[in-house]
Amino acid sequence: MIDVAVPLLIRGEHVANLFSGQFFFEEPDIDFFRERARMHGFNEEEYIKALDKVPIVSEEKVRIAMDFLLSMTQLISDLAVQKVEQTELIEKMGESEKNYKMLFESNPHPMWVYDLETLKFLEVNKAAIKKYGYSREEFLQLTLKDIRPEEDLQKLIENVQQESKSYSFSGEWRHKNKAGDIFFVEIISHEIKYKNRNARLVVANDITFRRLAEVKLMESEERYRNIIEASPVGILIIQNEEVVFVNPGGIKILDAQTSGQLIGKKFRNIMHPENVEKSEIRIQRLLNGEKGLYPVENRYIKVDGEIIEVEVMATLLSYKHEPAIQVIFNDITERKRLREELEQLNDELELKVEQRTAHLEEANRELEAFSYSVSHDLRAPLRHINGYVDLLNARYKEKLDEKAHHYLRTISGASKQMGILIDDLLQYSRTGRAEFTISEVDLNLLLNEVIREIEPILKGRNINWEIQKLPMVFGDYSLIKLVWVNLLDNAVKYTRNQQLAKISVGYKINEKKYVFCVSDNGVGFDMKYAQKLFGVFQRLHSQAEFEGTGIGLANVQRIIHKHFGKVWAEAKPGIGASFYFSLPIMRKEIK
């Protein structure tokens, strides 16, 4: 009895067997099978009966059947492999399409697929929708022509016809968005099959910023070139110790006929030998990356050998993609000569100023001594005049008529005014000769002291005082007090015609100085006479209107000048006046 089994192999791997069933090649030996039944304990009759059902098949027929079974198993195997491969292919295609869509949609650059025949958009990604401003639905109704300026359409058609079937870089193009704004893109494309259509996959890169930068760079280079060409100063570019560029200004300053006389020349041969070492050290420092080197004076040698003085500024730059030094220089030979002459004149002038200052100081000392002497010498005759007036009044009062008494009153009044004038002259003289002692002065205490001293002239007056809290200052206490006495006395005097006088005292800080102000609502004055205010014996009102000698403000100016300050006034007739003076904030400013 024979069994036939055919193995089933898929891709070389045994996965199953195909069985044909049992059969005989010839008539079976019944006795043999009876003996086998008895040996194994089978029912002999049933066993023989079953044996009758086993077919007898010729060997040739079995061989034919075996070939058939082998062919069938091969077919089954091939079909199975094909099915597996088809399934795997479908899975791979699905995965590939998924990856493609993901890459397409998530690409930051605008991408689209267009029909080669109609130029219509077949697919666009999110970046394209955002960049061009169309919705996906709107985009798929457009063609390439709709995103190009009209004047570029012919060029577009020519480019589409000439593009190869594979990868293509089609250069830079102008595109427009839905709003009509023009921008520049760089296009890369590749021909593909898309849904059974001949199509092209396009990637667009926005290069507008780069193009603008390139335009600005070209404009900058053009401006730089124009500046260099038009500049009257000389400009050299030094590379590897040689001159590789010179502008027209440099050619003129170095007295060359053409740039060829300088280009290729060793830079050290243009410099004066005494300046070579220092210049080369500076150049090396620049090449090493040091910045902030200031201009220096140097000496260059012109083509004809003449030595000129130059002012030089050097900077590091790139020339033809290699480090180089740009040297900017200007001929200062004449300027330096004039500067030396000016320095000499300044020295001479300073000497003359010192001499004249010494003469002036001597003259002032003599004048002050004279004023002091005269003031003292005038007191004796003045006392005699007053004494004789008193004697006449005492002895001949009853004998003199009214006219004689008027003469005596006039003499007495003039003598009194002369006495005041002599006192003021002495004060003015003392101010010039007084020792100058600097200390810290509390102006608030000083001002209260001054107001108490002038209290006698305040009786019967209605005055509204506005006094700001004042700072501590540095100066001579007695002299500063005299300034406040004069200014407040004047404010009280020139407001006496007002029913309600207003006098204010304040200050502000201006740079490194305190600026003080005494203002009133008195008679004021015309500003065209303001320059007379601070001169000795200069008055803007008559003695009959307002008493005074015209020395008080002169004293104020002298004192403030000794403190390295300034004094000035502002006023309007009938409105009032404001007197200002400044004092240094810092003690060191009072020399």
Short mmCIF file of N, CA and C in Angstrom, two decimals, residues 74-212:
data_model
loop_
_atom_site.label_atom_id
_atom_site.label_comp_id
_atom_site.label_asym_id
_atom_site.label_seq_id
_atom_site.Cartn_x
_atom_site.Cartn_y
_atom_site.Cartn_z
N GLN A 74 2.53 24.06 -6.79
CA GLN A 74 3.35 25.21 -7.24
C GLN A 74 2.45 26.39 -7.54
N LEU A 75 1.30 26.11 -8.17
CA LEU A 75 0.35 27.17 -8.49
C LEU A 75 -0.18 27.82 -7.21
N ILE A 76 -0.56 26.94 -6.27
CA ILE A 76 -1.07 27.45 -4.98
C ILE A 76 0.00 28.33 -4.30
N SER A 77 1.24 27.82 -4.35
CA SER A 77 2.35 28.58 -3.73
C SER A 77 2.53 29.92 -4.42
N ASP A 78 2.53 29.89 -5.77
CA ASP A 78 2.72 31.15 -6.51
C ASP A 78 1.59 32.14 -6.24
N LEU A 79 0.36 31.62 -6.20
CA LEU A 79 -0.79 32.49 -5.91
C LEU A 79 -0.67 33.09 -4.51
N ALA A 80 -0.23 32.26 -3.59
CA ALA A 80 -0.07 32.75 -2.21
C ALA A 80 0.99 33.85 -2.14
N VAL A 81 2.13 33.60 -2.82
CA VAL A 81 3.21 34.60 -2.82
C VAL A 81 2.72 35.90 -3.45
N GLN A 82 2.01 35.73 -4.57
CA GLN A 82 1.52 36.92 -5.27
C GLN A 82 0.57 37.72 -4.37
N LYS A 83 -0.29 36.97 -3.65
CA LYS A 83 -1.24 37.62 -2.75
C LYS A 83 -0.51 38.36 -1.63
N VAL A 84 0.50 37.69 -1.06
CA VAL A 84 1.28 38.30 0.01
C VAL A 84 1.99 39.56 -0.48
N GLU A 85 2.63 39.42 -1.65
CA GLU A 85 3.37 40.57 -2.21
C GLU A 85 2.43 41.72 -2.54
N GLN A 86 1.24 41.34 -3.07
CA GLN A 86 0.27 42.37 -3.39
C GLN A 86 -0.16 43.10 -2.13
N THR A 87 -0.41 42.32 -1.07
CA THR A 87 -0.81 42.94 0.21
C THR A 87 0.29 43.85 0.75
N GLU A 88 1.53 43.34 0.70
CA GLU A 88 2.66 44.15 1.19
C GLU A 88 2.83 45.41 0.36
N LEU A 89 2.66 45.25 -0.97
CA LEU A 89 2.81 46.40 -1.85
C LEU A 89 1.75 47.46 -1.55
N ILE A 90 0.53 46.99 -1.35
CA ILE A 90 -0.55 47.93 -1.03
C ILE A 90 -0.26 48.66 0.28
N GLU A 91 0.25 47.89 1.25
CA GLU A 91 0.59 48.51 2.54
C GLU A 91 1.70 49.53 2.39
N LYS A 92 2.73 49.14 1.58
CA LYS A 92 3.85 50.06 1.37
C LYS A 92 3.41 51.30 0.61
N MET A 93 2.54 51.08 -0.39
CA MET A 93 2.04 52.23 -1.15
C MET A 93 1.24 53.16 -0.24
N GLY A 94 0.43 52.55 0.63
CA GLY A 94 -0.35 53.37 1.57
C GLY A 94 0.55 54.13 2.51
N GLU A 95 1.60 53.48 3.02
CA GLU A 95 2.56 54.13 3.91
C GLU A 95 3.30 55.23 3.19
N SER A 96 3.70 54.92 1.93
CA SER A 96 4.44 55.90 1.13
C SER A 96 3.58 57.13 0.85
N GLU A 97 2.33 56.87 0.47
CA GLU A 97 1.43 57.99 0.19
C GLU A 97 1.18 58.82 1.44
N LYS A 98 1.07 58.14 2.59
CA LYS A 98 0.86 58.84 3.86
C LYS A 98 2.06 59.73 4.18
N ASN A 99 3.28 59.15 4.00
CA ASN A 99 4.50 59.93 4.25
C ASN A 99 4.60 61.11 3.28
N TYR A 100 4.24 60.84 2.01
CA TYR A 100 4.31 61.91 1.00
C TYR A 100 3.38 63.06 1.38
N LYS A 101 2.14 62.70 1.77
CA LYS A 101 1.18 63.73 2.13
C LYS A 101 1.65 64.52 3.35
N MET A 102 2.24 63.79 4.32
CA MET A 102 2.72 64.46 5.51
C MET A 102 3.85 65.43 5.16
N LEU A 103 4.82 64.96 4.36
CA LEU A 103 5.93 65.83 3.95
C LEU A 103 5.42 67.00 3.12
N PHE A 104 4.48 66.75 2.26
CA PHE A 104 3.93 67.77 1.38
C PHE A 104 3.22 68.85 2.19
N GLU A 105 2.36 68.42 3.11
CA GLU A 105 1.55 69.38 3.87
C GLU A 105 2.37 70.15 4.90
N SER A 106 3.33 69.45 5.52
CA SER A 106 4.07 70.09 6.62
C SER A 106 5.30 70.84 6.15
N ASN A 107 5.60 70.79 4.86
CA ASN A 107 6.78 71.49 4.36
C ASN A 107 6.61 73.00 4.57
N PRO A 108 7.60 73.68 5.14
CA PRO A 108 7.46 75.12 5.40
C PRO A 108 7.49 75.96 4.13
N HIS A 109 7.96 75.38 3.03
CA HIS A 109 7.98 76.11 1.77
C HIS A 109 6.70 75.83 0.99
N PRO A 110 6.20 76.82 0.26
CA PRO A 110 5.03 76.57 -0.58
C PRO A 110 5.33 75.46 -1.59
N MET A 111 4.37 74.50 -1.73
CA MET A 111 4.51 73.40 -2.69
C MET A 111 3.18 73.23 -3.41
N TRP A 112 3.27 72.82 -4.67
CA TRP A 112 2.05 72.50 -5.41
C TRP A 112 2.36 71.50 -6.52
N VAL A 113 1.30 70.89 -7.00
CA VAL A 113 1.37 70.01 -8.18
C VAL A 113 0.48 70.63 -9.24
N TYR A 114 1.02 70.77 -10.47
CA TYR A 114 0.18 71.34 -11.54
C TYR A 114 0.20 70.43 -12.76
N ASP A 115 -0.88 70.52 -13.52
CA ASP A 115 -1.06 69.72 -14.74
C ASP A 115 -0.20 70.31 -15.84
N LEU A 116 0.66 69.49 -16.43
CA LEU A 116 1.57 69.99 -17.47
C LEU A 116 0.83 70.50 -18.71
N GLU A 117 -0.33 69.96 -18.95
CA GLU A 117 -1.06 70.35 -20.16
C GLU A 117 -1.86 71.63 -19.95
N THR A 118 -2.59 71.70 -18.84
CA THR A 118 -3.48 72.85 -18.61
C THR A 118 -2.86 73.90 -17.69
N LEU A 119 -1.76 73.56 -17.03
CA LEU A 119 -1.10 74.40 -16.03
C LEU A 119 -1.98 74.63 -14.79
N LYS A 120 -3.05 73.85 -14.65
CA LYS A 120 -3.97 74.00 -13.52
C LYS A 120 -3.38 73.34 -12.27
N PHE A 121 -3.63 73.97 -11.13
CA PHE A 121 -3.18 73.41 -9.86
C PHE A 121 -3.98 72.16 -9.53
N LEU A 122 -3.29 71.08 -9.20
CA LEU A 122 -3.93 69.83 -8.82
C LEU A 122 -3.88 69.62 -7.30
N GLU A 123 -2.87 70.18 -6.66
CA GLU A 123 -2.74 70.06 -5.21
C GLU A 123 -1.85 71.18 -4.70
N VAL A 124 -2.13 71.70 -3.51
CA VAL A 124 -1.29 72.74 -2.88
C VAL A 124 -1.17 72.40 -1.40
N ASN A 125 -0.07 72.86 -0.79
CA ASN A 125 0.09 72.60 0.65
C ASN A 125 -0.28 73.85 1.46
N LYS A 126 -0.24 73.70 2.78
CA LYS A 126 -0.66 74.79 3.68
C LYS A 126 0.21 76.02 3.53
N ALA A 127 1.52 75.82 3.33
CA ALA A 127 2.44 76.96 3.19
C ALA A 127 2.07 77.80 1.98
N ALA A 128 1.66 77.15 0.89
CA ALA A 128 1.26 77.88 -0.32
C ALA A 128 -0.02 78.66 -0.06
N ILE A 129 -0.96 78.02 0.63
CA ILE A 129 -2.23 78.71 0.95
C ILE A 129 -1.95 79.96 1.78
N LYS A 130 -1.06 79.84 2.77
CA LYS A 130 -0.73 80.97 3.63
C LYS A 130 0.02 82.06 2.87
N LYS A 131 0.96 81.66 2.04
CA LYS A 131 1.81 82.63 1.35
C LYS A 131 1.03 83.39 0.28
N TYR A 132 0.19 82.70 -0.45
CA TYR A 132 -0.48 83.33 -1.60
C TYR A 132 -1.85 83.89 -1.26
N GLY A 133 -2.40 83.52 -0.10
CA GLY A 133 -3.64 84.13 0.35
C GLY A 133 -4.91 83.52 -0.20
N TYR A 134 -4.81 82.47 -0.99
CA TYR A 134 -6.00 81.78 -1.51
C TYR A 134 -6.36 80.62 -0.60
N SER A 135 -7.68 80.27 -0.55
CA SER A 135 -8.07 79.04 0.12
C SER A 135 -7.70 77.87 -0.79
N ARG A 136 -7.73 76.66 -0.22
CA ARG A 136 -7.40 75.48 -1.03
C ARG A 136 -8.37 75.36 -2.22
N GLU A 137 -9.67 75.61 -1.97
CA GLU A 137 -10.66 75.52 -3.04
C GLU A 137 -10.39 76.54 -4.14
N GLU A 138 -10.04 77.78 -3.74
CA GLU A 138 -9.74 78.82 -4.72
C GLU A 138 -8.50 78.44 -5.53
N PHE A 139 -7.49 77.92 -4.82
CA PHE A 139 -6.24 77.56 -5.49
C PHE A 139 -6.48 76.52 -6.60
N LEU A 140 -7.31 75.53 -6.30
CA LEU A 140 -7.52 74.44 -7.26
C LEU A 140 -8.34 74.86 -8.47
N GLN A 141 -8.82 76.12 -8.47
CA GLN A 141 -9.50 76.66 -9.65
C GLN A 141 -8.56 77.54 -10.48
N LEU A 142 -7.32 77.70 -10.02
CA LEU A 142 -6.38 78.59 -10.68
C LEU A 142 -5.38 77.81 -11.52
N THR A 143 -4.60 78.55 -12.34
CA THR A 143 -3.48 77.99 -13.08
C THR A 143 -2.22 78.76 -12.70
N LEU A 144 -1.09 78.28 -13.19
CA LEU A 144 0.17 78.97 -12.90
C LEU A 144 0.13 80.44 -13.33
N LYS A 145 -0.63 80.73 -14.37
CA LYS A 145 -0.67 82.09 -14.89
C LYS A 145 -1.25 83.07 -13.88
N ASP A 146 -2.13 82.56 -13.00
CA ASP A 146 -2.81 83.45 -12.06
C ASP A 146 -1.92 83.95 -10.94
N ILE A 147 -0.78 83.30 -10.73
CA ILE A 147 0.12 83.77 -9.65
C ILE A 147 1.36 84.45 -10.23
N ARG A 148 1.32 84.79 -11.51
CA ARG A 148 2.44 85.49 -12.15
C ARG A 148 1.98 86.87 -12.62
N PRO A 149 2.86 87.88 -12.52
CA PRO A 149 2.53 89.18 -13.12
C PRO A 149 2.32 89.01 -14.63
N GLU A 150 1.44 89.80 -15.17
CA GLU A 150 1.06 89.65 -16.58
C GLU A 150 2.27 89.77 -17.51
N GLU A 151 3.19 90.66 -17.16
CA GLU A 151 4.34 90.88 -18.05
C GLU A 151 5.31 89.69 -18.05
N ASP A 152 5.14 88.74 -17.12
CA ASP A 152 6.03 87.57 -17.05
C ASP A 152 5.41 86.31 -17.68
N LEU A 153 4.18 86.42 -18.22
CA LEU A 153 3.47 85.22 -18.69
C LEU A 153 4.17 84.55 -19.87
N GLN A 154 4.66 85.34 -20.83
CA GLN A 154 5.32 84.75 -21.99
C GLN A 154 6.56 83.98 -21.57
N LYS A 155 7.29 84.54 -20.66
CA LYS A 155 8.49 83.88 -20.14
C LYS A 155 8.12 82.57 -19.44
N LEU A 156 6.97 82.57 -18.74
CA LEU A 156 6.48 81.37 -18.06
C LEU A 156 6.21 80.26 -19.06
N ILE A 157 5.48 80.58 -20.13
CA ILE A 157 5.14 79.58 -21.14
C ILE A 157 6.40 78.98 -21.75
N GLU A 158 7.37 79.83 -22.06
CA GLU A 158 8.62 79.35 -22.65
C GLU A 158 9.35 78.43 -21.67
N ASN A 159 9.33 78.76 -20.42
CA ASN A 159 10.03 77.96 -19.42
C ASN A 159 9.39 76.59 -19.26
N VAL A 160 8.04 76.56 -19.22
CA VAL A 160 7.32 75.28 -19.08
C VAL A 160 7.64 74.36 -20.24
N GLN A 161 7.73 74.90 -21.45
CA GLN A 161 8.02 74.10 -22.64
C GLN A 161 9.44 73.55 -22.64
N GLN A 162 10.35 74.29 -22.03
CA GLN A 162 11.76 73.91 -22.09
C GLN A 162 12.20 73.03 -20.92
N GLU A 163 11.39 72.95 -19.86
CA GLU A 163 11.80 72.19 -18.68
C GLU A 163 11.97 70.71 -19.01
N SER A 164 12.99 70.10 -18.45
CA SER A 164 13.25 68.68 -18.66
C SER A 164 12.23 67.86 -17.89
N LYS A 165 12.19 66.57 -18.20
CA LYS A 165 11.21 65.70 -17.55
C LYS A 165 11.61 65.32 -16.13
N SER A 166 12.84 65.55 -15.79
CA SER A 166 13.28 65.19 -14.44
C SER A 166 13.41 66.43 -13.58
N TYR A 167 14.38 66.41 -12.69
CA TYR A 167 14.62 67.53 -11.77
C TYR A 167 14.94 68.79 -12.56
N SER A 168 14.42 69.90 -12.10
CA SER A 168 14.68 71.16 -12.79
C SER A 168 14.77 72.30 -11.78
N PHE A 169 15.81 73.12 -11.93
CA PHE A 169 15.91 74.37 -11.17
C PHE A 169 15.63 75.49 -12.17
N SER A 170 14.46 76.10 -12.02
CA SER A 170 14.07 77.09 -13.03
C SER A 170 14.33 78.52 -12.60
N GLY A 171 15.20 78.70 -11.59
CA GLY A 171 15.69 80.04 -11.26
C GLY A 171 14.73 80.87 -10.44
N GLU A 172 14.92 82.20 -10.54
CA GLU A 172 14.17 83.15 -9.74
C GLU A 172 13.02 83.73 -10.55
N TRP A 173 11.86 83.85 -9.90
CA TRP A 173 10.66 84.35 -10.57
C TRP A 173 9.96 85.37 -9.67
N ARG A 174 9.18 86.21 -10.37
CA ARG A 174 8.30 87.11 -9.63
C ARG A 174 6.93 86.46 -9.54
N HIS A 175 6.38 86.38 -8.34
CA HIS A 175 5.04 85.86 -8.13
C HIS A 175 4.19 86.96 -7.50
N LYS A 176 2.88 86.77 -7.54
CA LYS A 176 1.98 87.71 -6.87
C LYS A 176 0.97 86.92 -6.05
N ASN A 177 0.54 87.50 -4.94
CA ASN A 177 -0.45 86.85 -4.10
C ASN A 177 -1.85 87.35 -4.44
N LYS A 178 -2.83 86.92 -3.67
CA LYS A 178 -4.22 87.28 -3.96
C LYS A 178 -4.43 88.78 -3.91
N ALA A 179 -3.68 89.48 -3.02
CA ALA A 179 -3.82 90.93 -2.88
C ALA A 179 -3.10 91.69 -3.99
N GLY A 180 -2.33 90.97 -4.82
CA GLY A 180 -1.61 91.63 -5.91
C GLY A 180 -0.20 92.04 -5.56
N ASP A 181 0.25 91.72 -4.33
CA ASP A 181 1.60 92.08 -3.92
C ASP A 181 2.61 91.19 -4.65
N ILE A 182 3.68 91.81 -5.13
CA ILE A 182 4.72 91.09 -5.87
C ILE A 182 5.83 90.67 -4.91
N PHE A 183 6.33 89.45 -5.06
CA PHE A 183 7.48 88.99 -4.29
C PHE A 183 8.29 88.03 -5.15
N PHE A 184 9.51 87.77 -4.71
CA PHE A 184 10.44 86.95 -5.48
C PHE A 184 10.54 85.55 -4.87
N VAL A 185 10.56 84.53 -5.78
CA VAL A 185 10.71 83.15 -5.32
C VAL A 185 11.75 82.43 -6.16
N GLU A 186 12.32 81.41 -5.55
CA GLU A 186 13.25 80.53 -6.24
C GLU A 186 12.53 79.19 -6.42
N ILE A 187 12.46 78.68 -7.70
CA ILE A 187 11.64 77.52 -8.02
C ILE A 187 12.51 76.30 -8.29
N ILE A 188 12.11 75.15 -7.66
CA ILE A 188 12.69 73.83 -7.94
C ILE A 188 11.52 72.89 -8.24
N SER A 189 11.62 72.10 -9.33
CA SER A 189 10.48 71.25 -9.69
C SER A 189 10.96 69.89 -10.21
N HIS A 190 9.98 68.94 -10.28
CA HIS A 190 10.27 67.59 -10.75
C HIS A 190 9.00 67.03 -11.39
N GLU A 191 9.16 66.41 -12.56
CA GLU A 191 8.00 65.86 -13.27
C GLU A 191 7.57 64.56 -12.59
N ILE A 192 6.22 64.41 -12.40
CA ILE A 192 5.67 63.22 -11.74
C ILE A 192 4.37 62.82 -12.44
N LYS A 193 3.87 61.61 -12.08
CA LYS A 193 2.53 61.18 -12.47
C LYS A 193 1.62 61.43 -11.27
N TYR A 194 0.53 62.14 -11.47
CA TYR A 194 -0.37 62.43 -10.38
C TYR A 194 -1.79 62.14 -10.84
N LYS A 195 -2.39 61.07 -10.26
CA LYS A 195 -3.74 60.65 -10.61
C LYS A 195 -3.89 60.48 -12.12
N ASN A 196 -2.91 59.74 -12.67
CA ASN A 196 -2.89 59.40 -14.10
C ASN A 196 -2.72 60.63 -14.99
N ARG A 197 -2.20 61.70 -14.45
CA ARG A 197 -1.95 62.89 -15.26
C ARG A 197 -0.46 63.19 -15.26
N ASN A 198 0.00 63.76 -16.38
CA ASN A 198 1.37 64.24 -16.43
C ASN A 198 1.42 65.56 -15.65
N ALA A 199 2.19 65.56 -14.61
CA ALA A 199 2.18 66.73 -13.71
C ALA A 199 3.61 67.07 -13.30
N ARG A 200 3.70 68.17 -12.55
CA ARG A 200 5.02 68.60 -12.05
C ARG A 200 4.87 69.04 -10.60
N LEU A 201 5.77 68.52 -9.75
CA LEU A 201 5.81 68.90 -8.33
C LEU A 201 6.76 70.09 -8.19
N VAL A 202 6.28 71.16 -7.53
CA VAL A 202 7.05 72.42 -7.44
C VAL A 202 7.27 72.79 -5.97
N VAL A 203 8.47 73.22 -5.67
CA VAL A 203 8.80 73.80 -4.36
C VAL A 203 9.24 75.24 -4.60
N ALA A 204 8.60 76.19 -3.89
CA ALA A 204 8.92 77.62 -4.05
C ALA A 204 9.55 78.15 -2.77
N ASN A 205 10.66 78.86 -2.90
CA ASN A 205 11.35 79.44 -1.75
C ASN A 205 11.32 80.96 -1.88
N ASP A 206 10.70 81.62 -0.89
CA ASP A 206 10.59 83.08 -0.93
C ASP A 206 11.96 83.71 -0.69
N ILE A 207 12.45 84.44 -1.69
CA ILE A 207 13.78 85.08 -1.57
C ILE A 207 13.68 86.59 -1.64
N THR A 208 12.47 87.12 -1.33
CA THR A 208 12.27 88.58 -1.40
C THR A 208 13.26 89.31 -0.50
N PHE A 209 13.37 88.83 0.73
CA PHE A 209 14.29 89.50 1.67
C PHE A 209 15.72 89.46 1.15
N ARG A 210 16.10 88.29 0.59
CA ARG A 210 17.46 88.18 0.05
C ARG A 210 17.67 89.12 -1.12
N ARG A 211 16.64 89.21 -1.99
CA ARG A 211 16.75 90.11 -3.14
C ARG A 211 16.87 91.56 -2.70
N LEU A 212 16.05 91.93 -1.69
CA LEU A 212 16.12 93.30 -1.17
C LEU A 212 17.49 93.56 -0.56
#
